[in-house]
Short mmCIF file of C-alpha atoms in Angstrom, two decimals:
data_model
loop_
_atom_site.label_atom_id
_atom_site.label_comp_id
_atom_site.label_asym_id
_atom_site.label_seq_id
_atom_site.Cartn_x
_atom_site.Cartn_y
_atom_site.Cartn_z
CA UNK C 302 -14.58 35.08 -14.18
CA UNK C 303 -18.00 33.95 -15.37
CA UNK C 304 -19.99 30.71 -16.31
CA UNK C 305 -17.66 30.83 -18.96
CA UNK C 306 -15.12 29.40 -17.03
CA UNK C 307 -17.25 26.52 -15.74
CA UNK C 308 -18.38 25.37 -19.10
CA UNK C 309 -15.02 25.50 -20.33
CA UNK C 310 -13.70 23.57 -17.61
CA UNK C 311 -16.78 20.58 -18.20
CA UNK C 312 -15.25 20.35 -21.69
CA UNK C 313 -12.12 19.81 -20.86
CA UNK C 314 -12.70 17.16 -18.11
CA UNK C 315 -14.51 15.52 -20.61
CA UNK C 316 -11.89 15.32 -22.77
CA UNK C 317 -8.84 14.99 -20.76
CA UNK C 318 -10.35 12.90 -17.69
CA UNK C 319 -8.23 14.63 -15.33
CA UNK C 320 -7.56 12.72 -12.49
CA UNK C 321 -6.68 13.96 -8.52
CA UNK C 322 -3.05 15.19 -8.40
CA UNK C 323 -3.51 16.66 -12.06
CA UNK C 324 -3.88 20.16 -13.59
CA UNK C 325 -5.51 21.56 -16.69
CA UNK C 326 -6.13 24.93 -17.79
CA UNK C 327 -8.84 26.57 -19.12
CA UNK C 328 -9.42 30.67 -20.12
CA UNK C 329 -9.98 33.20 -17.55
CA UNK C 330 -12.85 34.41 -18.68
CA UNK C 331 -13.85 37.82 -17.50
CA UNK C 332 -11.49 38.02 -15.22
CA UNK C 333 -8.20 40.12 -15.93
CA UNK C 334 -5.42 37.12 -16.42
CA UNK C 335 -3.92 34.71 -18.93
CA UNK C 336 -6.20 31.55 -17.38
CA UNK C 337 -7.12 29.56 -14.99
CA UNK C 338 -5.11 26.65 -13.74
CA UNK C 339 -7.26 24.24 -12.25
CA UNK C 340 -5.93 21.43 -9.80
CA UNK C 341 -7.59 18.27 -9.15
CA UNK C 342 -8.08 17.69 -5.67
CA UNK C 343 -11.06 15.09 -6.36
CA UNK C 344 -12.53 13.17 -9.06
CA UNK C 345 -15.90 14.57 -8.34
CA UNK C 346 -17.38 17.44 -6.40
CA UNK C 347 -17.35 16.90 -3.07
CA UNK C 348 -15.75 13.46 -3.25
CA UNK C 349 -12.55 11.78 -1.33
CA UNK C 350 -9.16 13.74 -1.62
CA UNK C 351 -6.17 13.36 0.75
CA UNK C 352 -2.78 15.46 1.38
CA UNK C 353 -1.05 13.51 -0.44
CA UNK C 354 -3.25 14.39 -3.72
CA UNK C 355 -2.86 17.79 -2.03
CA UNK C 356 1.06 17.73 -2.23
CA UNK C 357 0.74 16.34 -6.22
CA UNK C 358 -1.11 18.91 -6.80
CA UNK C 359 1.23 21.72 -5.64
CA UNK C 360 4.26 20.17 -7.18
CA UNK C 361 2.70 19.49 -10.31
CA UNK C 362 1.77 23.55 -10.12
CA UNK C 363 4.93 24.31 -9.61
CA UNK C 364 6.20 22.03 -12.56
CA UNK C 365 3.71 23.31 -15.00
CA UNK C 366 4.94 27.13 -13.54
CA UNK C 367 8.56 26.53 -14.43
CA UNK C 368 7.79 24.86 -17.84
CA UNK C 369 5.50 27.40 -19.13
CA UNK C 370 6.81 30.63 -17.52
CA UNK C 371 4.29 31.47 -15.25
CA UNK C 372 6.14 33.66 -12.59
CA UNK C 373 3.02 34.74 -10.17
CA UNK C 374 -0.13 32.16 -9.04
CA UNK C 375 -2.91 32.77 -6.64
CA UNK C 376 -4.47 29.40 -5.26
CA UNK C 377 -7.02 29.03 -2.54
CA UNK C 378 -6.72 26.68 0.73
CA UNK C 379 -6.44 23.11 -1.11
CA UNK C 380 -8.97 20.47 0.03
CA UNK C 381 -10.68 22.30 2.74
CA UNK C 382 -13.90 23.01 1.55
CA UNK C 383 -15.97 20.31 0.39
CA UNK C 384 -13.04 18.33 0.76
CA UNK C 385 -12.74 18.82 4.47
CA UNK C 386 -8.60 18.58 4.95
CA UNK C 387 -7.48 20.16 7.80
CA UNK C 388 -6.08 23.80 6.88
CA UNK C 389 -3.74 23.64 9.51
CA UNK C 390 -1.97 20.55 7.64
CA UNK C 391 -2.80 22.13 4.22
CA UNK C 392 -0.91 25.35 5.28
CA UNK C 393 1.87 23.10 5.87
CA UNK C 394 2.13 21.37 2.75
CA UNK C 395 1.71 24.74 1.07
CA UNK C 396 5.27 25.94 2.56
CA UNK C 397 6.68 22.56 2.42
CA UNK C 398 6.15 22.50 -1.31
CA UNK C 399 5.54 26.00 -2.07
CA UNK C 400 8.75 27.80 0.17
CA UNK C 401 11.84 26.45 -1.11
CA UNK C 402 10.27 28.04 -4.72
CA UNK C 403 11.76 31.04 -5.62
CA UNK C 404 11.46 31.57 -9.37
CA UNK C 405 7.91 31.46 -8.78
CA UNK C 406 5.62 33.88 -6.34
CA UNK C 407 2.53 32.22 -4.53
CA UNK C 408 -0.24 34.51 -3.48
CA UNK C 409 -2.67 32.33 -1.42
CA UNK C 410 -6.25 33.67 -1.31
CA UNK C 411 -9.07 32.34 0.52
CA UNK C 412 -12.22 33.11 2.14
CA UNK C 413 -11.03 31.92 5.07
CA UNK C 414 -7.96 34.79 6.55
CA UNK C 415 -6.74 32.25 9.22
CA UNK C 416 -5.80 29.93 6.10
CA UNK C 417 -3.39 32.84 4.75
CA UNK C 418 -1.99 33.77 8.17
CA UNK C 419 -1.37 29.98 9.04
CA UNK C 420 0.52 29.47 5.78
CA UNK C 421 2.55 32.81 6.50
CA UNK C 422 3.50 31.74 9.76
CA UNK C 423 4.78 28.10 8.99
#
């Protein structure tokens, strides 16, 4: 989507102060969508996060879905970068939280292909 993205998301977290389990949104940029919902995992890049900031964040996506209409999301594997959660638990948490949805459709994208396939098999 650009550097756009990026500085528009600095802007915002400077002034919302979003804090781990919360989401903002910001513009998509060049990329062909509405925006970009962004979900706190950590206070600051490559600092502490946890499953259950994990899990806050997924339900709060799903809150902000229903409320605003959103019927389709793609979100990467949660915490597993930098953050360095276990995808195998992460994959869990996604169908925990995610499953049981079914006004809203969850594509889960990552680099990683295991991540998908774990989260499809759970």
């Amino acid at each position: 989507g650009g550097r756009v993205i990026e500085e528009e998301a600095i802007r915002v977290c400077q002034v919302q102060d979003p804090k781990p389990g919360d989401l903002y949104v910001t513009g998509a940029g060049s990329l062909p969508f509405r925006g970009v919902l962004h979900l706190v995992t950590m206070k600051q890049p490559a600092g502490a996060t946890s499953y259950d900031i994990v899990r806050a964040c997924l339900e709060r996506l799903v809150a902000h879905c229903r409320e605003n209409g959103i019927k389709k999301v793609a979100l990467p594997a949660l915490g597993t970068g930098v953050g360095r959660l276990d995808k195998a638990r992460v994959a869990r948490l996604f169908r925990e939280v995610l499953a049981p949805v079914e006004d809203v459709e969850f594509v889960v994208v990552d680099i990683d292909e295991s991540f998908i396939q774990m989260v499809d098999s759970y």
